[in-house]
XYZ file of C-alpha atoms in Angstrom:
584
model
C -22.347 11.935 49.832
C -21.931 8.414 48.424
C -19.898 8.673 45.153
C -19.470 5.767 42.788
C -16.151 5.268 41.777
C -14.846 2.977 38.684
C -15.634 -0.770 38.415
C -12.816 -3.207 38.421
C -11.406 -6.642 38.339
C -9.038 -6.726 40.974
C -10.264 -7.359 44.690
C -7.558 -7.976 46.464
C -5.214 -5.091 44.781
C -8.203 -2.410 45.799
C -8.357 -4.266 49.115
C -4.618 -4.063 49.769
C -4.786 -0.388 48.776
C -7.529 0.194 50.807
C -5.475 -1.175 54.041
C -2.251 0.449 53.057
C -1.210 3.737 53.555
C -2.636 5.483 50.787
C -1.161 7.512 48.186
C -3.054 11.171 47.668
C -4.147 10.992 51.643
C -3.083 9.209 54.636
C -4.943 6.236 55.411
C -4.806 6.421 59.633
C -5.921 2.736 61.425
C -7.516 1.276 58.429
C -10.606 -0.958 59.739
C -13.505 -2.947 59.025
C -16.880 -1.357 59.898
C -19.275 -3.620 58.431
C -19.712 -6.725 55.874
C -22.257 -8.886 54.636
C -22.195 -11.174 57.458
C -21.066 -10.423 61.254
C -19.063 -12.908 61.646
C -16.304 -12.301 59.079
C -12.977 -11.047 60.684
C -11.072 -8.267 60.054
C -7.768 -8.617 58.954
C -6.528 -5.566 60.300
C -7.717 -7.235 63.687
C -7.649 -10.936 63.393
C -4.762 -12.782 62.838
C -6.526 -15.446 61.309
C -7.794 -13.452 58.439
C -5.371 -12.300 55.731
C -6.116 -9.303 52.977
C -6.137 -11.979 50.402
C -8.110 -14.157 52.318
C -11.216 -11.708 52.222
C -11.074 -10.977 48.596
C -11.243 -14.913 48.171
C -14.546 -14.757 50.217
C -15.598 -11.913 48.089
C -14.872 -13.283 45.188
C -16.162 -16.716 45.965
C -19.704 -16.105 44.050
C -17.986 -14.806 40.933
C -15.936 -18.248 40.662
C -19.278 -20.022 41.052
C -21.154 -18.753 38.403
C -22.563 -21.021 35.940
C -21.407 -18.761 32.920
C -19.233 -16.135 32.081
C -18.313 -13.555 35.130
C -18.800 -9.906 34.294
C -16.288 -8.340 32.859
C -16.355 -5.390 35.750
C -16.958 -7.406 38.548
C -15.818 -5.287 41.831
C -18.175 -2.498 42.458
C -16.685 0.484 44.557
C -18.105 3.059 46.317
C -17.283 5.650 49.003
C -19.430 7.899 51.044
C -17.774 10.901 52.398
C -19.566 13.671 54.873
C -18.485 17.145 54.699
C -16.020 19.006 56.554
C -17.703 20.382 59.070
C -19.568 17.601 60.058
C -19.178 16.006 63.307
C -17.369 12.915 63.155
C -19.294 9.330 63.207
C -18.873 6.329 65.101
C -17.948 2.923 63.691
C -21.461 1.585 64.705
C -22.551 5.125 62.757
C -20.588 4.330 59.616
C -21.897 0.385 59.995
C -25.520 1.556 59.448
C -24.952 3.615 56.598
C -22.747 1.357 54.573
C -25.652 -1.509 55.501
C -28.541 0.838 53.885
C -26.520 2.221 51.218
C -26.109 -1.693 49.869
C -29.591 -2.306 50.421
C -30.471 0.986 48.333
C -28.280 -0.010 45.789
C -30.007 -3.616 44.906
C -26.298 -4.788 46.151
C -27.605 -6.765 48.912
C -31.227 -6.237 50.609
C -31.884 -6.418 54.173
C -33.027 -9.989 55.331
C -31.531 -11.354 51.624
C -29.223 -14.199 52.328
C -28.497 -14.483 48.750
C -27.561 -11.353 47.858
C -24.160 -10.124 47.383
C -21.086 -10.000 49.220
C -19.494 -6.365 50.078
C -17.389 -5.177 53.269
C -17.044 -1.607 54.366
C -13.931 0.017 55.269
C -12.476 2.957 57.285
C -9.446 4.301 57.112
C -10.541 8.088 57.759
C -12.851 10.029 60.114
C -14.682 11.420 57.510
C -15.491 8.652 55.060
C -15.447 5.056 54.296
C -14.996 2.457 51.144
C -17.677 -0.249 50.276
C -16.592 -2.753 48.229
C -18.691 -5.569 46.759
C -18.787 -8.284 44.107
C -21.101 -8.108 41.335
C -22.383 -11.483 41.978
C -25.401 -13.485 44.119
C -25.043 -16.217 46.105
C -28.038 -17.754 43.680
C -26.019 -17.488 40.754
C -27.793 -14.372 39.565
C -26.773 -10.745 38.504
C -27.888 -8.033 41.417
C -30.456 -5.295 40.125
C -28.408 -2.100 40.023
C -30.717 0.190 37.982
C -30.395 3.958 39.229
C -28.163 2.712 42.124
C -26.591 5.784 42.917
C -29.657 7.991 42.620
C -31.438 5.372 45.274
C -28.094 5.507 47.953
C -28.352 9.363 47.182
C -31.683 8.955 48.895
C -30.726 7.359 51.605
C -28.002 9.724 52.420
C -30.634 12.769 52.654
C -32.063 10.616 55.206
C -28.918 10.002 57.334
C -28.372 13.365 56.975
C -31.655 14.634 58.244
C -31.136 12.147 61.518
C -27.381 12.389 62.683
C -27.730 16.286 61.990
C -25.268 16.576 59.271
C -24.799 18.902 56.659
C -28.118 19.119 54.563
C -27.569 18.355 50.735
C -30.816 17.995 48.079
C -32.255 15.654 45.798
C -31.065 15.753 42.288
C -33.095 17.274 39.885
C -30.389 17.280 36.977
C -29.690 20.771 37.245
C -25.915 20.115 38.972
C -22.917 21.133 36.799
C -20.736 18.189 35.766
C -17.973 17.799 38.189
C -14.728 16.876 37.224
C -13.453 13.119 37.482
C -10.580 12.112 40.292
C -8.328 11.492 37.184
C -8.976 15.092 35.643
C -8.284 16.465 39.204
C -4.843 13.830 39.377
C -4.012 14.962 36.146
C -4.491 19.258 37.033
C -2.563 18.432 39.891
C 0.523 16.664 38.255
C 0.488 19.467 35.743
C 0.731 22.209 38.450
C -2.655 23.667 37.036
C -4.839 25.789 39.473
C -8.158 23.520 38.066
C -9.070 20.538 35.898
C -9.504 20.902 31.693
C -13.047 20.555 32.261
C -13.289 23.496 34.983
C -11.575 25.796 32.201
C -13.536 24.931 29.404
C -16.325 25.198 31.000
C -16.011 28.478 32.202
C -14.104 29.866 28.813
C -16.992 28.556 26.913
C -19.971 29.747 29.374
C -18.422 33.332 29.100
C -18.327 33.116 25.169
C -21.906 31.844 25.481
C -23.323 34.714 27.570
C -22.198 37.277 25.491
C -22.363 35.853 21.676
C -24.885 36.567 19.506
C -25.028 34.334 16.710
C -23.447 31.134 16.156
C -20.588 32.678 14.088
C -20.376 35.455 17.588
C -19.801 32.195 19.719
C -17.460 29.834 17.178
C -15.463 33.395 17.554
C -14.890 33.979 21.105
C -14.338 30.339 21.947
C -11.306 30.768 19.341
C -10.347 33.808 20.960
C -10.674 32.349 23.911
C -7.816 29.964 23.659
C -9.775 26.682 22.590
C -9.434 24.628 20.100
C -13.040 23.677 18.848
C -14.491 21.139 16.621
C -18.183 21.653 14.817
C -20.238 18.546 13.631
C -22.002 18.967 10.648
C -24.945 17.440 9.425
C -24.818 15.612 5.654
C -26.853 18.768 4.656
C -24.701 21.570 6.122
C -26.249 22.565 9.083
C -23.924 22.839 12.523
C -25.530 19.887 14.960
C -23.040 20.439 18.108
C -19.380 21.207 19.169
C -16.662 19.886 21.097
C -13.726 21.763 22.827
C -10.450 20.865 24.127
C -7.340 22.473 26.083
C -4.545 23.177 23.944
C -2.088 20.638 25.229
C -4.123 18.918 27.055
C -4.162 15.020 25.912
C -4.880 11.938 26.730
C -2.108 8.563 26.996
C -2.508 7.945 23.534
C -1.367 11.940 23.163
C -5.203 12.506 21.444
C -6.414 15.780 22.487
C -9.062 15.724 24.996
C -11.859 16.623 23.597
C -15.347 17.608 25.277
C -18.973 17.951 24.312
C -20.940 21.355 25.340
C -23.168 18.893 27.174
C -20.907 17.243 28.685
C -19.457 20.367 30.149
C -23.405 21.124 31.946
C -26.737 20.792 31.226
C -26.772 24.323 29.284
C -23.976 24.518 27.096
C -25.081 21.786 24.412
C -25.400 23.690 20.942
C -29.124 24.030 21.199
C -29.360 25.516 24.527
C -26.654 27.643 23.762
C -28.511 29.419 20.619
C -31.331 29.278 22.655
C -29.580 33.250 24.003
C -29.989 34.709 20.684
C -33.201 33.375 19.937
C -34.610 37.138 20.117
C -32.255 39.493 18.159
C -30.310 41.764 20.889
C -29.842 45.451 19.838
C -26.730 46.680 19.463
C -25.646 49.837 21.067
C -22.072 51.351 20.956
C -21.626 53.399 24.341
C -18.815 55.027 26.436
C -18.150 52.537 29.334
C -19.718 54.679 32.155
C -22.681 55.057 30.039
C -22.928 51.410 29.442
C -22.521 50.681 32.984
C -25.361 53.256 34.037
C -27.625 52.494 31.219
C -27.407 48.430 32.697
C -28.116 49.200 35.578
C -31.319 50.955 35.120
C -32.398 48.001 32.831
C -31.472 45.394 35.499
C -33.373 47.098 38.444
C -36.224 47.070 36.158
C -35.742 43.229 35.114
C -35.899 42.299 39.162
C -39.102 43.576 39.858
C -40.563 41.681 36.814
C -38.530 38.946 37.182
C -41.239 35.624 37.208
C -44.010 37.675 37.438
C -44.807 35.789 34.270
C -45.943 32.122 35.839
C -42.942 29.423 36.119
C -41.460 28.861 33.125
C -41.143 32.745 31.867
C -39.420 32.547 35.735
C -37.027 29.996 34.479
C -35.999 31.867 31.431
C -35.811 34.723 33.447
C -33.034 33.329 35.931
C -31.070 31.934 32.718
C -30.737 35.108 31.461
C -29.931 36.791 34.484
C -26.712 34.214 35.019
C -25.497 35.341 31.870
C -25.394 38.825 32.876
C -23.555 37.909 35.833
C -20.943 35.562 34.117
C -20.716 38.932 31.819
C -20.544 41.367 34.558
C -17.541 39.465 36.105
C -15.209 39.418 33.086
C -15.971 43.399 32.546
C -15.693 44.142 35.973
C -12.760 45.879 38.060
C -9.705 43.877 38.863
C -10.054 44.712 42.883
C -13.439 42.690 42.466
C -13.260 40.727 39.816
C -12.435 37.411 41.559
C -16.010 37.769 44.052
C -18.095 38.599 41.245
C -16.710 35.254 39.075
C -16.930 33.090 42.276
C -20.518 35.043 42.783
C -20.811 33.982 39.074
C -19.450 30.203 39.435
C -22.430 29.574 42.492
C -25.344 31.003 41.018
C -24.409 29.022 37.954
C -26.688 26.269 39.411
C -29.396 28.866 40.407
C -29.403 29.694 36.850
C -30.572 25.941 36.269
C -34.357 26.124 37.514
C -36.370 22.372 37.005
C -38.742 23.362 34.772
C -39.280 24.478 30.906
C -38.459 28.015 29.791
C -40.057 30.474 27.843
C -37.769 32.926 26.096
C -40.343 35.629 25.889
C -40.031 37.431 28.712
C -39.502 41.249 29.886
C -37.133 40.574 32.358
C -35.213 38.154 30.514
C -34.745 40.372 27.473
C -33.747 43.216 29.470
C -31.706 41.197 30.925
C -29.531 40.196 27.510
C -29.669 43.695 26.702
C -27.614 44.218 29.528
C -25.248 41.559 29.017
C -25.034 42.092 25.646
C -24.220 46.097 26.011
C -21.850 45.237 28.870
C -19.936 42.377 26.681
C -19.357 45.001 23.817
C -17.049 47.931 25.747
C -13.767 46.859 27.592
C -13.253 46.344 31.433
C -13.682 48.792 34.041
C -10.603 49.785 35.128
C -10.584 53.874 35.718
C -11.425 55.570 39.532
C -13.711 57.994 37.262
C -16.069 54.783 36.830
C -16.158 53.411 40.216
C -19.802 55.156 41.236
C -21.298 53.661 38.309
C -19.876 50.246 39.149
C -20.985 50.411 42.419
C -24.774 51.504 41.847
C -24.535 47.991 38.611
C -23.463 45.777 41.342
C -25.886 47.013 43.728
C -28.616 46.421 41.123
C -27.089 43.078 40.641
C -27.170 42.311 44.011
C -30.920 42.774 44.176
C -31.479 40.787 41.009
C -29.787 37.590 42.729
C -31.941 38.311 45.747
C -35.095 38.665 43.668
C -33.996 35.255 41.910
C -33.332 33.958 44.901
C -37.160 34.427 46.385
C -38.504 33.087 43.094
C -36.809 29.959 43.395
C -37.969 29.764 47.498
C -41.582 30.088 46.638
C -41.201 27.602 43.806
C -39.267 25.260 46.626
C -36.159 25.073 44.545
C -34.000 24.006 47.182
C -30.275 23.649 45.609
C -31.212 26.806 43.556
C -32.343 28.858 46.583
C -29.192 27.980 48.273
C -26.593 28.482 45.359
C -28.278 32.072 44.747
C -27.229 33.027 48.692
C -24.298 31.770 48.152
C -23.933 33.886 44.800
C -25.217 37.013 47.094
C -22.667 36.941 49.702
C -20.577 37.083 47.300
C -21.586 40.138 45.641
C -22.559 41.438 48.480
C -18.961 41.725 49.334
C -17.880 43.165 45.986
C -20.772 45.687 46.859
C -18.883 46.836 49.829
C -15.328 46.703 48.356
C -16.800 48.954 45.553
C -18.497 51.131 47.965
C -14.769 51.424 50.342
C -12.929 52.449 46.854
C -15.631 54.779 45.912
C -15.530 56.431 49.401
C -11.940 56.430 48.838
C -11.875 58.479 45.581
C -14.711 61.156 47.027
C -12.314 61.570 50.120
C -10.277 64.823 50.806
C -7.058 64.249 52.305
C -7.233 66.460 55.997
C -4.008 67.351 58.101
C -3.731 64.585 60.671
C -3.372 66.368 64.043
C -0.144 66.448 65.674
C 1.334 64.357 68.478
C 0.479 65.624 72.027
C 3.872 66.291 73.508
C 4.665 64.662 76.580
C 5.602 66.499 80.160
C 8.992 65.431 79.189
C 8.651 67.992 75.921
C 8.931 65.262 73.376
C 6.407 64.838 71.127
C 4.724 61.119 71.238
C 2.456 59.063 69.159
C 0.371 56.571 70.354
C 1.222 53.239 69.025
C -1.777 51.303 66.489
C -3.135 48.643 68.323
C -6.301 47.566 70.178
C -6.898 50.573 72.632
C -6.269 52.700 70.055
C -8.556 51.413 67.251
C -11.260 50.988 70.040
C -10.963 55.119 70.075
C -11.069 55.004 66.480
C -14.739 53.436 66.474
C -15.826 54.918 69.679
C -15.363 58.337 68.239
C -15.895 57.808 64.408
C -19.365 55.899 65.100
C -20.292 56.648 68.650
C -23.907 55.126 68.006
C -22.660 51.811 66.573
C -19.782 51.438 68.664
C -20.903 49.229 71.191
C -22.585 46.911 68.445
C -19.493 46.917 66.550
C -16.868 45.742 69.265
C -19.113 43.246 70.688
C -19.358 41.991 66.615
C -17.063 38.534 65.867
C -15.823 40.403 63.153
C -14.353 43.187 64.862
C -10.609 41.660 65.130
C -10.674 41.556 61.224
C -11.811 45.245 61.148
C -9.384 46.413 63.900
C -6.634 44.819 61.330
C -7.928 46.970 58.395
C -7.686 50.146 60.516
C -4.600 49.260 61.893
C -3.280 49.005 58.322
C -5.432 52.616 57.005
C -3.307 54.104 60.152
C -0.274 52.678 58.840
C -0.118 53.843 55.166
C -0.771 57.781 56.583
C -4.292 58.003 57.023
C -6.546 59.517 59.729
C -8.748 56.419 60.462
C -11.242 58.465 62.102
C -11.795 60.217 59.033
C -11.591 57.206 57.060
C -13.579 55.347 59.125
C -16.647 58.474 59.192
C -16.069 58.611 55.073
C -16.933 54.724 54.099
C -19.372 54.292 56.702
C -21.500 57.329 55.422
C -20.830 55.559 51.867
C -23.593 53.198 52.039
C -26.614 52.590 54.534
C -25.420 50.358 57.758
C -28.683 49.650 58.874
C -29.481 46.400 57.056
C -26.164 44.415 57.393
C -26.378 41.354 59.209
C -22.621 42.409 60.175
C -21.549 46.379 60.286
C -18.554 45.637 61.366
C -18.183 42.695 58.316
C -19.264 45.344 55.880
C -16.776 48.270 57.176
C -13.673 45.571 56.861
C -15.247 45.207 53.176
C -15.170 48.597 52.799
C -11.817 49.167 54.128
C -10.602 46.499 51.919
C -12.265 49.046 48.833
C -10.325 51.899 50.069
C -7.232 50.008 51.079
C -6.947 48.776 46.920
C -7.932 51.815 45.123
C -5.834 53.835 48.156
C -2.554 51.433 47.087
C -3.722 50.726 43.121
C -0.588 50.525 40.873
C -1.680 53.983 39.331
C -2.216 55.421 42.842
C 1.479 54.443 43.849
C 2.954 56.073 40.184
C 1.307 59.488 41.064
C 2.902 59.919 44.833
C 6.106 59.020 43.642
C 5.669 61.536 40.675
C 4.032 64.140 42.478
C 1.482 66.036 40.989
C 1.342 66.826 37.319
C 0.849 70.146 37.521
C 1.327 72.895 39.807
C 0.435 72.728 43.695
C 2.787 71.757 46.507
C 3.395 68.184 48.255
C 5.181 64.509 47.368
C 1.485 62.861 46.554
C -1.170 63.252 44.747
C -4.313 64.487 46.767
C -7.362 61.466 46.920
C -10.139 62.165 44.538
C -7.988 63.863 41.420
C -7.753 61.874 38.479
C -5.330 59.036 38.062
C -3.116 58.303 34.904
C -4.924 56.116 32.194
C -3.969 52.736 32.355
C -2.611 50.513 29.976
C -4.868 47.635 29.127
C -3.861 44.578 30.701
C -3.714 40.964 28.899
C -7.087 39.198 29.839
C -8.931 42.300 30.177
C -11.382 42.184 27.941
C -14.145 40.399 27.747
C -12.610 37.309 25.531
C -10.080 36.316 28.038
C -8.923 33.004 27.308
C -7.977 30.229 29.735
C -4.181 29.807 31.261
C -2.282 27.419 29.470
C 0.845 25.235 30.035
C 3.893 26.037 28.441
């Protein structure tokens, strides 16, 4: 992934950092790979050749020009592989920095008079290129759509060393953050960069908003400070938003353009959602809930049946609902749903036109728009009806997710399995909780007593939660235990045994929850499911009734699994404006 970093004016200080130890990472045996001619040493080899030395070569062609030097002359880039890619050889990392110049217009193959660059190493996973803007001929290098070109080249490195497999750009990508946004999080102790809040603060006032006064209101709730522009004759032509307290040297608040933020969130794609008027329906949560998830099964078996561009609309709308879905949803899965959210942002993005029009897609802000309007789920009575939305959801995402694979949308193909996963696993928490509140609790049997008399327990541990599955799922057991996630699931038993719990029973209860039969993984989806019953089983309310005892009547220091729990307070950040953390 070659990324293109700032241009500059000082070779030899980038070169000295370049060879030094580093400041964010460790630098480890900092080395030439490659340069624009064979022959020049290395000085972290050669004691002939200083650092200041080379950037005197490099800059040679600068001095010589005939007129002014540009202003920017040093041109940096580094190309970085991903983490699980096998690590390249120097002779590797040579040919890539050699066709990434030529890509660039930086210096062609076989072109003596191009311009002069060196490559440099300091890490297995990535190296620097640095060149100077200037031919040997006296003339300026042809850098149009440089980065787009070496991005091209990488797919083809990729394709032959077997390394992780990226895709073209179709200008669909969400705009990542800059290294001094991330620098500047960091120093702050912030969990992510301005432009990672904003963008999600203003993407979840987007999705559910309804007019332009709807949106200007929840980004303000929100948190934000916003700016319109206004056109001489009234009308609002765009916004910007900033971080409260977050500002630049000159202590200027830092502000940012919806489309600079992504591709979707300019003003005119943003009223693009409320294009069709949305009816409004009050409901009872668990109504609301139900009543979405009818519409969205609906939505995903129309969903571009329409031709390619109703298909496109289609997928918009249907990211909404899920940004929507994961600010309403419960707190045990609310973090999978916005990461589920956050990846099928992309798949959201198709590479074509959109037509507004469709079924799908307005059933689809129907839903969003309902769900946006009641607060978050929070209450055991719900959790059935969250589990049979997210299950719809689930199939929507998979739906959009064969749309995009027959239109060969690769990126968008890929970021909706990602999203999928995701919810997959919210699926199964949901399903483990709901299990959980259905569940009666039985007498565990006692302790066998011993020849000695004394009564002993067996103690958790592998043998024993090897019984567990052998006798709770006879037929799956041997598929289970030979399954590489069966240490994870022998840890969530381990832990259902340790809180009082017949695991057996347990085990029997969220298995018969949901259908087995098409997981990739059982024993994945029964840790999920554990995981469901181990939160709503330990849920703040859950640990106020056993220490109360019941409310009224009946025997026993707990309250039984399945009864009602006290209402909970609302929390802060609830609802569906939650605004952004800020720094005090």
């Amino acid at each position: 992934m070659p990324k293109k970093a700032r241009e500059g004016t000082d070779t030899c200080g980038l070169l000295n950092y370049l060879y030094g130890p580093g400041k964010r990472d460790e630098h480890v045996d900092p080395r030439m790979v490659a340069a624009w001619d064979p022959y020049v040493q290395d000085p972290a080899r050669s004691p002939d050749m200083t650092i200041a030395d080379l950037a005197l070569l490099l800059d040679a062609p600068v001095y010589a020009l005939p007129g002014n030097a540009p202003p920017q002359h040093v041109y940096h880039v580094a190309v970085r592989n991903a983490p699980e890619d096998r690590v390249l050889t120097d002779e590797e990392w040579a040919r890539v920095a050699r066709e990434m110049m030529h890509a660039s217009g930086v210096a062609a193959h076989g072109d003596d008079e191009g311009c002069r660059w060196v490559a440099i190493r300091h890490a297995d996973d990535h190296i620097h290129i640095v060149a100077t803007k200037a031919r040997i001929d006296g003339r300026q290098p042809n850098l149009r759509q440089d980065i787009v070109k070496m991005h091209a080249a990488a797919r083809e490195f990729e394709a032959e060393f077997g390394l992780r497999r990226l895709t073209h750009g179709d200008k669909t990508a969400r705009k990542w953050s800059k290294t001094g946004e991330t620098e500047k999080a960091v120093r702050r102790g912030l969990p992510e960069t301005a432009r990672e809040t904003l963008q999600r603060a203003v993407r979840e006032a987007a999705a559910a908003a309804a007019s332009d006064a709807d949106f200007f209101a929840r980004v303000g709730a929100a948190g934000l400070r916003v700016q319109q522009r206004i056109a001489p004759d009234g009308r609002v032509t765009g916004y910007s938003v900033a971080l409260p307290g977050d500002r630049d040297q000159g202590h200027q608040p830092v502000w940012f353009s919806g489309s600079r933020l992504a591709p979707d969130l300019s003003l005119p794609r943003v009223r693009e959602r409320w294009q069709q008027s949305t009816p409004s329906t009050d409901m009872a949560r668990a109504e609301a809930w139900r009543a979405a998830e009818e519409k969205i099964r609906a939505a995903a078996e129309l969903l571009g049946t329409g031709g390619l561009e109703q298909g496109a609309g289609d997928v918009a709308a249907l990211g909404d609902l899920v940004v929507v879905v994961a600010v309403v949803s419960p707190r045990m899965v609310r973090e999978q749903i916005r990461q589920a959210a956050r990846e099928f942002e992309r798949a959201s993005r198709a590479p074509a036109a959109r037509q507004l029009e469709g079924e799908a897609r307005q059933l689809y802000r129907t839903s969003a728009h309902a769900l946006s309007r009641v607060p978050a789920a929070a209450g055991r009575s719900e959790t059935a009806a969250v589990l049979a939305l997210l299950a719809a959801l689930l199939a929507a995402v998979a739906a959009a997710q064969r749309w995009h694979e027959a239109q060969e949308h690769r990126a968008q193909a890929q970021a909706a399995s990602r999203a999928g996963h995701l919810l997959r696993e919210a699926v199964e928490v949901t399903a483990g909780a709901s299990a959980a509140d259905r569940f009666r609790t039985r007498q565990r049997r006692p302790a066998t007593p011993s020849r000695s008399g004394r009564r002993t327990r067996a103690r958790a541990g592998e043998r024993l939660m090897t019984g567990v599955v052998q006798q709770a799922l006879p037929e799956r057991s041997r598929e289970i235990l030979a399954d590489a996630a069966w240490p994870a699931l022998r840890e969530r038993l381990t832990k259902v045994d340790a809180a009082g719990d017949d695991p057996v029973e347990v085990l029997r209860a969220v298995a018969a929850r949901r259908e087995l039969d098409t997981a990739q993984s059982a024993a994945e989806v029964l840790s999920w499911r554990l995981d469901g019953w181990l939160k709503q089983d330990g849920s703040p309310s859950a640990a106020a009734a056993s220490t109360q005892g019941p409310a009224t009547g009946g025997t026993g220091s707990g309250r039984p699994r399945g009864t009602s729990a006290p209402t909970r307070r609302s929390a802060p950040g609830d609802g569906p404006n939650k605004g952004p953390g800020r720094a005090r």
